[in-house]
Short mmCIF file of C-alpha atoms in Angstrom, two decimals:
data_model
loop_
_atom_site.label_atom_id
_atom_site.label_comp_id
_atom_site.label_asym_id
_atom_site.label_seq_id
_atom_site.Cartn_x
_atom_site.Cartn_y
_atom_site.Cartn_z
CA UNK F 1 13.61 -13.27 -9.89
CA UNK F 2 12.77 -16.57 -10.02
CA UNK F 3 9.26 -17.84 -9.79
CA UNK F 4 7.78 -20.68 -7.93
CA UNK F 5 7.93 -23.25 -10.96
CA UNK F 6 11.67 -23.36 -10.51
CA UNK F 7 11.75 -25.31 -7.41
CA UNK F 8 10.35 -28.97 -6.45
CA UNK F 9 8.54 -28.27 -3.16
CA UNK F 10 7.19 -30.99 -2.28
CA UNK F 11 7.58 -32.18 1.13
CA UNK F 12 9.83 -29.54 1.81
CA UNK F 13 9.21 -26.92 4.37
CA UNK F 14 8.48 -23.32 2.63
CA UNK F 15 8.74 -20.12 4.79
CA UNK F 16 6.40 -17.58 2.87
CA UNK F 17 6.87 -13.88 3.87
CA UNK F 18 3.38 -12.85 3.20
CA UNK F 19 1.62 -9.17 3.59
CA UNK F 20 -0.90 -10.08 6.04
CA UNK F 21 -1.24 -6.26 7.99
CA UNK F 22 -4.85 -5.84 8.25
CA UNK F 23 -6.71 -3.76 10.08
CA UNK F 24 -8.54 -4.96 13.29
CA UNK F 25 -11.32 -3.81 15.80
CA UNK F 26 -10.73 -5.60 18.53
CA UNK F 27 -9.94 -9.31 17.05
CA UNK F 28 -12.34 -8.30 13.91
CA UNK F 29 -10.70 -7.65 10.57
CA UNK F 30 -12.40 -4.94 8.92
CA UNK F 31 -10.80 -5.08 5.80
CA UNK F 32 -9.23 -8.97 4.77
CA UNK F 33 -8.11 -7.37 1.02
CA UNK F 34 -4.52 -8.41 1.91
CA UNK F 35 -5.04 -11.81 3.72
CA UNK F 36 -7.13 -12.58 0.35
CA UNK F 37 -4.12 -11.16 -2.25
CA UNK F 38 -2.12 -13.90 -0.13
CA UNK F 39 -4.26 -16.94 -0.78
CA UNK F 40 -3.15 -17.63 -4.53
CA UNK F 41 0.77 -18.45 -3.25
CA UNK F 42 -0.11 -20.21 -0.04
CA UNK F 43 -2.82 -22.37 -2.29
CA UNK F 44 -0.56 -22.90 -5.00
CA UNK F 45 2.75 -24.27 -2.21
CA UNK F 46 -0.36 -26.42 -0.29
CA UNK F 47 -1.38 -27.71 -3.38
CA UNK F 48 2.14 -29.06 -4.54
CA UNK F 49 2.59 -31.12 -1.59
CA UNK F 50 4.90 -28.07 0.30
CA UNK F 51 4.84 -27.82 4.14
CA UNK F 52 3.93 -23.92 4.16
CA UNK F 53 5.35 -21.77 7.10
CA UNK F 54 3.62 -18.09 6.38
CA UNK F 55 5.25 -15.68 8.25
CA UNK F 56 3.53 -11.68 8.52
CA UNK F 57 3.63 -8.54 10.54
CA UNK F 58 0.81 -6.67 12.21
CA UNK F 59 0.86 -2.94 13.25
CA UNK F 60 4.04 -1.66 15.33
CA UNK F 61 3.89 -3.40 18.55
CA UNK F 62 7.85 -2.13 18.81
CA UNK F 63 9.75 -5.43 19.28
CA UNK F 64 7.89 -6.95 21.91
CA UNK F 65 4.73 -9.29 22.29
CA UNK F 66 1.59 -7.56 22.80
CA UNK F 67 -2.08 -9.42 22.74
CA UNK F 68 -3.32 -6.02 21.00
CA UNK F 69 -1.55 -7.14 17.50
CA UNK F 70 -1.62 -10.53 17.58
CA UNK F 71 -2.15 -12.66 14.30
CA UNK F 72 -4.72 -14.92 15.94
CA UNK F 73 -7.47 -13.87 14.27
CA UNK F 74 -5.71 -13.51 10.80
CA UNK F 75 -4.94 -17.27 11.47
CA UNK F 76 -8.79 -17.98 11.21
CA UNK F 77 -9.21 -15.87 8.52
CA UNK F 78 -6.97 -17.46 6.33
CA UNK F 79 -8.08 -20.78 7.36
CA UNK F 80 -11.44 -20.03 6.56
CA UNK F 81 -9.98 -18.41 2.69
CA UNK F 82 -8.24 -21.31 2.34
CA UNK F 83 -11.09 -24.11 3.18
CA UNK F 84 -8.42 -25.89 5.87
CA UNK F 85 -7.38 -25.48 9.07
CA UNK F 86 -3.95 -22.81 9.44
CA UNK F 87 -1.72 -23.81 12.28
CA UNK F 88 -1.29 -20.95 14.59
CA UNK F 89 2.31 -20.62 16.22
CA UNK F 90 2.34 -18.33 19.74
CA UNK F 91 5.86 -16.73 19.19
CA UNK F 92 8.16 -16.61 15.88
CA UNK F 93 11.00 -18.29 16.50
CA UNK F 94 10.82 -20.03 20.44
CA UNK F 95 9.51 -23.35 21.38
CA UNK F 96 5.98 -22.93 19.93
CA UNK F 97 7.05 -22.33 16.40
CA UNK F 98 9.28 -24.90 16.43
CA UNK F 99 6.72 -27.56 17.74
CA UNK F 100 4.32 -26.22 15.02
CA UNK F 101 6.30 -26.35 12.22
CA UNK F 102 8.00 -29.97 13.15
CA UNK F 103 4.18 -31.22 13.24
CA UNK F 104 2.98 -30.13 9.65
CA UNK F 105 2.41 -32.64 6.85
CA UNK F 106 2.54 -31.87 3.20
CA UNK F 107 0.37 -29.68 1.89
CA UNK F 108 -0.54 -28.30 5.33
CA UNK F 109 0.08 -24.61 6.28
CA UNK F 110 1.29 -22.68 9.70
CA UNK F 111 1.47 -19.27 10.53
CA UNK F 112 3.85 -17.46 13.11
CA UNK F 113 2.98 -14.97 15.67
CA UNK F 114 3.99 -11.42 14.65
CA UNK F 115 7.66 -11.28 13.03
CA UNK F 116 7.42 -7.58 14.89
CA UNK F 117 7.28 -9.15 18.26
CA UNK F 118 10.95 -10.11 18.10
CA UNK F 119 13.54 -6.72 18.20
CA UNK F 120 15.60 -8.19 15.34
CA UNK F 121 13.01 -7.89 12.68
CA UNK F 122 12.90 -4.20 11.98
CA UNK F 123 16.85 -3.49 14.10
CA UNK F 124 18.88 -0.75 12.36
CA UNK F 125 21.95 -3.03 13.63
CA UNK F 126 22.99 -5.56 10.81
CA UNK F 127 24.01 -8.11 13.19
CA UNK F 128 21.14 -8.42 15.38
CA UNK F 129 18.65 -8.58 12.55
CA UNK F 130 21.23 -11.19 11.20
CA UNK F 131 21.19 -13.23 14.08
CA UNK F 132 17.11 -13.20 14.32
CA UNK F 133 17.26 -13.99 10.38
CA UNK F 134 19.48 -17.50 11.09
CA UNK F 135 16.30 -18.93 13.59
CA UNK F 136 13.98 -17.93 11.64
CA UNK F 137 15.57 -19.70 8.72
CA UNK F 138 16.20 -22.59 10.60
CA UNK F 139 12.94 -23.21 10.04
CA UNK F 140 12.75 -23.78 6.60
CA UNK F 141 14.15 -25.39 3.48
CA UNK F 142 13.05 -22.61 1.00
CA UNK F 143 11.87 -19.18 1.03
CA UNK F 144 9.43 -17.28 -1.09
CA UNK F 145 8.79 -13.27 -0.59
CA UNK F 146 5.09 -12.74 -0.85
CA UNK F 147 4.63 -9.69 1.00
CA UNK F 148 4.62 -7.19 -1.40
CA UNK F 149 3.52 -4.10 1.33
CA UNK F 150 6.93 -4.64 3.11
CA UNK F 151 9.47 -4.61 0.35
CA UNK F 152 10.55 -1.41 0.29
CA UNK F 153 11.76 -2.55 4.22
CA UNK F 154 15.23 -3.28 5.18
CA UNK F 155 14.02 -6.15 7.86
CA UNK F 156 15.23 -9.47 8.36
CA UNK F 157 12.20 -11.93 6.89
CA UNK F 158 12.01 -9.44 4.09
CA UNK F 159 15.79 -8.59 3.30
CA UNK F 160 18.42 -11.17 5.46
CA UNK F 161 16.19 -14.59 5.16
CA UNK F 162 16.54 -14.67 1.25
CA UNK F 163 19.91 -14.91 1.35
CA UNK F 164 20.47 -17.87 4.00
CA UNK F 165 17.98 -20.10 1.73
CA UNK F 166 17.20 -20.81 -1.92
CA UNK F 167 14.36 -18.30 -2.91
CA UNK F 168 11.74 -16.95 -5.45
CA UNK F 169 9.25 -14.82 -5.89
CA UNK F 170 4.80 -15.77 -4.97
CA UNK F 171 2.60 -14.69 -7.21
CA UNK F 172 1.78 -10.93 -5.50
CA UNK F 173 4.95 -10.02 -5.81
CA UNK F 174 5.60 -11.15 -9.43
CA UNK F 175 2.30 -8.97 -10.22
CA UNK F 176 2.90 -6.56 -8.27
CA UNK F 177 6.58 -5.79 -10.31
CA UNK F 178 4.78 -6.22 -13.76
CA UNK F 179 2.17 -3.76 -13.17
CA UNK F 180 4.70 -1.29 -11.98
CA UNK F 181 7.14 -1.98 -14.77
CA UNK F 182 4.50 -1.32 -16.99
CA UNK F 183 4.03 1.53 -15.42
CA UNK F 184 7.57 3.14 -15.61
CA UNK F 185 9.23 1.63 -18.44
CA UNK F 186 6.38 2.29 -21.52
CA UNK F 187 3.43 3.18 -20.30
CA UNK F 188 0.35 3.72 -22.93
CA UNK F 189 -0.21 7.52 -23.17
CA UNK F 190 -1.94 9.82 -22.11
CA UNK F 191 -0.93 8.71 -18.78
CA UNK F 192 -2.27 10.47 -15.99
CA UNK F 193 -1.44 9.92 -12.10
CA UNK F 194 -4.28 10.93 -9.38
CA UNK F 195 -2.42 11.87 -6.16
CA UNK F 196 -4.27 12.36 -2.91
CA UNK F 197 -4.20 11.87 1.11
CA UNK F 198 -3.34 14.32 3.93
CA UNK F 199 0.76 15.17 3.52
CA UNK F 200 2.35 16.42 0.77
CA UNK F 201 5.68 15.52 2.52
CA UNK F 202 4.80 11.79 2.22
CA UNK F 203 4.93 12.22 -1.91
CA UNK F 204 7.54 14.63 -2.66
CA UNK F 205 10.00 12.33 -4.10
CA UNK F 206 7.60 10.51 -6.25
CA UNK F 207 6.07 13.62 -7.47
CA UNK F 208 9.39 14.82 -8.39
CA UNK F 209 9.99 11.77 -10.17
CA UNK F 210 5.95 11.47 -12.03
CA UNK F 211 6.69 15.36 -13.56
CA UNK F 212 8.98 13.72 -15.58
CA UNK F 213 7.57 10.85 -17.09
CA UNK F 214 3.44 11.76 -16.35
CA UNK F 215 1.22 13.61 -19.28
CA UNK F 216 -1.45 14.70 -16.34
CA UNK F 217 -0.96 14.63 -12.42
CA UNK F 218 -4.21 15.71 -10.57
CA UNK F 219 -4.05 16.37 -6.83
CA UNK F 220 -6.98 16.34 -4.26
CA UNK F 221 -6.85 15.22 -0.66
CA UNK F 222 -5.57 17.36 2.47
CA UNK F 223 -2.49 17.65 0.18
CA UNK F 224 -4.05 19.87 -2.47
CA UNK F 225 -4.25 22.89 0.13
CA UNK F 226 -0.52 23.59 0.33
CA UNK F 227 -0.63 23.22 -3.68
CA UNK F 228 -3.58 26.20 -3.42
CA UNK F 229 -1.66 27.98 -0.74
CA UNK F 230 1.29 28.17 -3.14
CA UNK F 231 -0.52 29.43 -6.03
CA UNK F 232 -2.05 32.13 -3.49
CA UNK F 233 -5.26 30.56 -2.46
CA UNK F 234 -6.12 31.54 1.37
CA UNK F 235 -7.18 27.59 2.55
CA UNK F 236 -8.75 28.91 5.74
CA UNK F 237 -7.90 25.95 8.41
CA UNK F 238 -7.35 23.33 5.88
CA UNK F 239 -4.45 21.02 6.29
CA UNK F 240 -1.36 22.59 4.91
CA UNK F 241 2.01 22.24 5.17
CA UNK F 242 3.83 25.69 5.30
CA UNK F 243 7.45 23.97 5.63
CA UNK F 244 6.30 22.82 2.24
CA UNK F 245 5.48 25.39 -0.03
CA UNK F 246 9.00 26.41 -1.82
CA UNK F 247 9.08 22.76 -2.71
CA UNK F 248 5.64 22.62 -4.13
CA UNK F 249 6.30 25.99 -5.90
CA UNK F 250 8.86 24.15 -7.59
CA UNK F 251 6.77 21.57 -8.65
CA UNK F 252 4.30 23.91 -10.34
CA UNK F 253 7.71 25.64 -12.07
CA UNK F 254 8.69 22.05 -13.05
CA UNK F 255 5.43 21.25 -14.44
CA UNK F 256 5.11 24.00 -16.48
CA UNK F 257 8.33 23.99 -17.96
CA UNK F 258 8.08 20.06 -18.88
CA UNK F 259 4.11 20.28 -20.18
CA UNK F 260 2.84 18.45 -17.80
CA UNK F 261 -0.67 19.29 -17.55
CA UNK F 262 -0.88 19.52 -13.16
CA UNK F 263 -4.64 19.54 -12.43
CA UNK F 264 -5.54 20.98 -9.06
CA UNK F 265 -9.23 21.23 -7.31
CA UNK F 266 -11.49 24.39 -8.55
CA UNK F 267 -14.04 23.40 -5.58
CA UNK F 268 -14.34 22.06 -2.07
CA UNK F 269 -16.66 20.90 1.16
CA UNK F 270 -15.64 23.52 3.38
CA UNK F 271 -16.63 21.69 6.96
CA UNK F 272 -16.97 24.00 10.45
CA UNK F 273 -14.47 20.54 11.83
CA UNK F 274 -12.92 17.57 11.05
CA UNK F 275 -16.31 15.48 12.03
CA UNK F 276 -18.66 13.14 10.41
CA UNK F 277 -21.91 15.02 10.99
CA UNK F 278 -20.51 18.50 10.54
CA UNK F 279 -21.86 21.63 8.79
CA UNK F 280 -20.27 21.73 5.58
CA UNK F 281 -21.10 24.14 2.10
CA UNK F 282 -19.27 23.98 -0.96
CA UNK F 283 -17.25 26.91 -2.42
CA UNK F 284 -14.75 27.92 -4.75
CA UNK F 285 -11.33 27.67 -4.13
CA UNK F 286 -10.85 31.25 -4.30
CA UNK F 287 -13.11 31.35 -1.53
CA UNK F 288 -12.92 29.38 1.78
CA UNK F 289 -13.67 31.00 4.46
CA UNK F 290 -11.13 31.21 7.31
CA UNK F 291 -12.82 29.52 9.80
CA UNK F 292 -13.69 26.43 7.64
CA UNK F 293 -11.45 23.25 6.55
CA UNK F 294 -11.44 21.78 3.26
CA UNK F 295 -12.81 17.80 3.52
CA UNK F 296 -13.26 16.88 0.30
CA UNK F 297 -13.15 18.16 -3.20
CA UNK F 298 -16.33 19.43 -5.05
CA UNK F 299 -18.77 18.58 -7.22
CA UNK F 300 -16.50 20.86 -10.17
CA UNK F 301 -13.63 19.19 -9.40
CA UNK F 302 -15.13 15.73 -9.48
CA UNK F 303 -16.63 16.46 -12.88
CA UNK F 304 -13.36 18.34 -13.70
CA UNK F 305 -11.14 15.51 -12.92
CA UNK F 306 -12.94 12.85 -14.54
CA UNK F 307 -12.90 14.32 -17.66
CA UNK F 308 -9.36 14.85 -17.31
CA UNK F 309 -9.53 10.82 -16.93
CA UNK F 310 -11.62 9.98 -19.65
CA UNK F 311 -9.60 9.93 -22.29
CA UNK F 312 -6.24 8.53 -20.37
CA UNK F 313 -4.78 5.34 -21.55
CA UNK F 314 -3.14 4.36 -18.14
CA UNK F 315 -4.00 5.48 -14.93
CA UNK F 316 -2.46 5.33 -11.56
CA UNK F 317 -4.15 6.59 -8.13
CA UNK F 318 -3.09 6.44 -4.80
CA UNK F 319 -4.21 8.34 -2.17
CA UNK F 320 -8.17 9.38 -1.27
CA UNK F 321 -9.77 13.23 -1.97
CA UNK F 322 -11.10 13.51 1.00
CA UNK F 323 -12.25 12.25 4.20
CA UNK F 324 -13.78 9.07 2.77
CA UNK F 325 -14.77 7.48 6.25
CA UNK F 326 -16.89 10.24 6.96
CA UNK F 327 -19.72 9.59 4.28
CA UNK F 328 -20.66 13.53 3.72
CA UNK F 329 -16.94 13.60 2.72
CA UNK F 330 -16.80 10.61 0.68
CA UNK F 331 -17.84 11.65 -2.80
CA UNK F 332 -14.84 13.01 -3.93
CA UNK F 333 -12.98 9.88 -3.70
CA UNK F 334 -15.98 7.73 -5.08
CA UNK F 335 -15.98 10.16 -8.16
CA UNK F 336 -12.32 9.26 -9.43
CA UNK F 337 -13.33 5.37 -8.43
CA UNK F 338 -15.83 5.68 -10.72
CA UNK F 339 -13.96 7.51 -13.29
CA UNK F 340 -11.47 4.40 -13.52
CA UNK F 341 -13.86 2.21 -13.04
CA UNK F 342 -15.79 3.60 -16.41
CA UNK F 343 -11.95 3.64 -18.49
CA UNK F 344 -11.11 1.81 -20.99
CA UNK F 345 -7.56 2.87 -19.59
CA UNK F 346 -4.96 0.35 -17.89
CA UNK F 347 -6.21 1.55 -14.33
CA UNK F 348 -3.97 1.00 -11.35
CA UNK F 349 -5.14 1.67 -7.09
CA UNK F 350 -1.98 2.23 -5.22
CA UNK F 351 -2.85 0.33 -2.56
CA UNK F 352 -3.00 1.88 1.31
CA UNK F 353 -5.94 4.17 1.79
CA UNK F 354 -7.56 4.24 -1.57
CA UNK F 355 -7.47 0.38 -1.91
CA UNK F 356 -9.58 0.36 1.49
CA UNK F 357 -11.77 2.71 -0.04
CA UNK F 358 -12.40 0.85 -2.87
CA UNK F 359 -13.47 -1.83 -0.62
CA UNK F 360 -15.15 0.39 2.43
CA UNK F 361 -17.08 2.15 -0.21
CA UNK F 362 -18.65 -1.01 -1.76
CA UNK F 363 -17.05 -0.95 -5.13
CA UNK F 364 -16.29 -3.25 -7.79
CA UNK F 365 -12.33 -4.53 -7.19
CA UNK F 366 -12.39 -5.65 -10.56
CA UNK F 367 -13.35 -2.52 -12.11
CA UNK F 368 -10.09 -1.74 -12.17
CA UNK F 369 -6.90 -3.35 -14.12
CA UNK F 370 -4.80 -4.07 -10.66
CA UNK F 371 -5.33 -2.73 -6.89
CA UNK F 372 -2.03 -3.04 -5.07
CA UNK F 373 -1.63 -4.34 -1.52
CA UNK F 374 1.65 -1.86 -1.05
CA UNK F 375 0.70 1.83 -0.80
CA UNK F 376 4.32 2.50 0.49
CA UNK F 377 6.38 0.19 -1.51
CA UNK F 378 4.26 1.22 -5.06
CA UNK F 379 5.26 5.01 -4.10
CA UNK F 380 9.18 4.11 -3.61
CA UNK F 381 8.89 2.07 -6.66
CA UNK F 382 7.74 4.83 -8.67
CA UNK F 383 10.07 7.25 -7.41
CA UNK F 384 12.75 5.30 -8.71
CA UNK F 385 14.01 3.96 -5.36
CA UNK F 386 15.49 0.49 -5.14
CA UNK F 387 13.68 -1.51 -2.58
CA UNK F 388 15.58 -4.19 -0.02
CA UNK F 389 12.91 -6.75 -0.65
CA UNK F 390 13.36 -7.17 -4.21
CA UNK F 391 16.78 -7.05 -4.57
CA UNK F 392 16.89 -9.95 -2.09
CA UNK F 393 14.95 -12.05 -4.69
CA UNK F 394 17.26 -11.09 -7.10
CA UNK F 395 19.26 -14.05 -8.94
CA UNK F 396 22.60 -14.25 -7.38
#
């Protein structure tokens, strides 16, 4: 892939596919962790003199405007990161983004409404996200994939764009690939992968692929109940998958046979419901009662898995242990923060929901060797898929 420093931008107009899905309540973004990983690139094109065109998603608003995700106030925000004023666009590729970008100057930047507002972004058919892919490149004179959280999508600013323009990588991406390189190709052993969230559907391929290459894999999170379920644990009305339980049988087989040390949870918070101020006690695995749901893993577990941590020279962790927005429920998920945050090991956060609870839970985001803006996209990587977005910045 070929890096920014290849290309003479000055003056010229730059379309930068950026990562800029936040979260909002109401037109208040509660967590800007991805609007700040995009700064460095936009900074760097403003700085050389570029006319910078960033173009983002926002939530699924299914191919058609709607108010609810617009990037307005992501505009601000990145104004306000950036210390200048952002041009803000009303559509993506109509009148209003055409009058915005024909008005910048060097070194200023604009950003388009919601690429998801237009039907040929995310369309299945090849020609109709063709077709959206030639205006939108109209626009432009280079292109630069930034948005590391949407490469592993087939879409038309992440996949068709690069290939009607001269391209390279921005910064996030280019770090995003080394870290995850590092992590497949050699990675410093012990090397130990903490997996967590609510489905264990959502990680069977890149569990499949970790019991091969992974010294230590410890699960927590709703997941770990259809783990306990399959090694005969009743999980009372914990989350759990039944439609998965042959498969995770097989990954307990698997680990076995290959040594992989697979560390499950000896202890939970077994709530009376899925609430923030419900009763909760904590009890052994071998012993939740049947009218209670696991929340979050216990205080055995927590001291279990970090000393299963301690002595790991790379880490990677995606996924939370528990309910972390509920604050009863968020000690689980604070205690393997921690636990990286005290290693001397080459720590990677697999961006999506543990990222934001890095942040939500007040902790130090350089405590850690890299946080990743693309929960999804680090998964696929690590499962050995090839993702659309990076083979479009590919040398041709």
């Amino acid at each position: 892939m070929k890096d920014l420093s290849e290309f003479d931008v000055a003056g010229r107009r730059v379309l930068v596919r950026a990562d800029l899905n936040v979260p909002l309540d109401g037109d208040v973004i509660t967590d800007d962790g991805r609007i700040r990983a995009s700064v460095p690139t936009i900074r760097e094109l403003a700085g050389k003199g570029a006319r910078v065109i960033v173009t983002a998603h926002l939530g699924r608003p299914k191919g058609r405007p709607n108010p609810e995700y617009s990037l307005a106030p992501v505009a601000e925000r990145l104004g306000e990161l950036l210390g200048a004023d952002v041009a803000f666009a009303t559509d993506v590729v109509g009148e209003s983004a055409r009058a915005t970008v024909e008005a910048l100057q060097d070194g200023q930047v604009a950003l388009l409404e919601n690429l998801r507002f237009e039907p040929g972004e995310e369309s299945k058919d090849d020609a109709e996200r063709a077709a959206f892919a030639e205006k939108l490149a109209a626009l432009a004179d280079l292109y630069v994939g930034d948005g590391f959280g949407a490469v592993h999508r087939k879409h038309a600013s992440v996949y068709d764009v690069p290939g009607l323009l001269p391209h390279a990588a921005g910064q996030l991406v280019l770090a995003e690939v080394r870290v995850l390189e590092k992590l497949t190709e050699a990675p410093e052993r012990p090397y130990a992968v903490v997996l967590g969230g609510a489905k264990v559907s959502d990680k069977l391929g890149v569990i499949g692929n970790l019991l091969t290459k992974v010294d230590r894999l410890l699960i927590g999170g709703g997941m770990a109940y259809t783990f306990l379920k399959a090694q005969g644990y009743e999980v009372g009305r914990s989350l759990l998958q039944e439609d998965q339980l042959d498969q995770v049988r097989g990954f307990l087989d698997e680990a076995a046979k290959r040594g992989v040390e697979l560390v499950l949870p000896v202890d939970v918070l077994a709530a009376v419901e899925f609430a923030e101020d419900t009763e909760y006690e904590v009890v052994d695995v071998t012993a939740i009662p049947a009218d209670r749901q696991g929340l979050d893993i216990g205080p055995r577990t927590r001291e279990l898995f970090a000393g299963k941590l301690a002595d790991a020279r790379t880490v990677f962790w995606n996924g939370p242990m528990g309910v972390f927005e509920f604050e009863a429920f968020s000690g689980g998920t604070r205690a393997v923060a921690e636990a990286l945050i005290g290693s001397e090991a080459f720590t990677v956060v697999g961006g999506g929901d543990s990222a934001a609870a890095v942040r939500r839970l007040g902790l130090p985001e350089d405590g850690f060797s890299h946080i990743s803006t693309g929960g999804g996209a680090s998964l696929e990587y690590l499962e050995g898929k090839t993702l659309p977005g990076l083979v479009a910045l590919e040398d041709k």
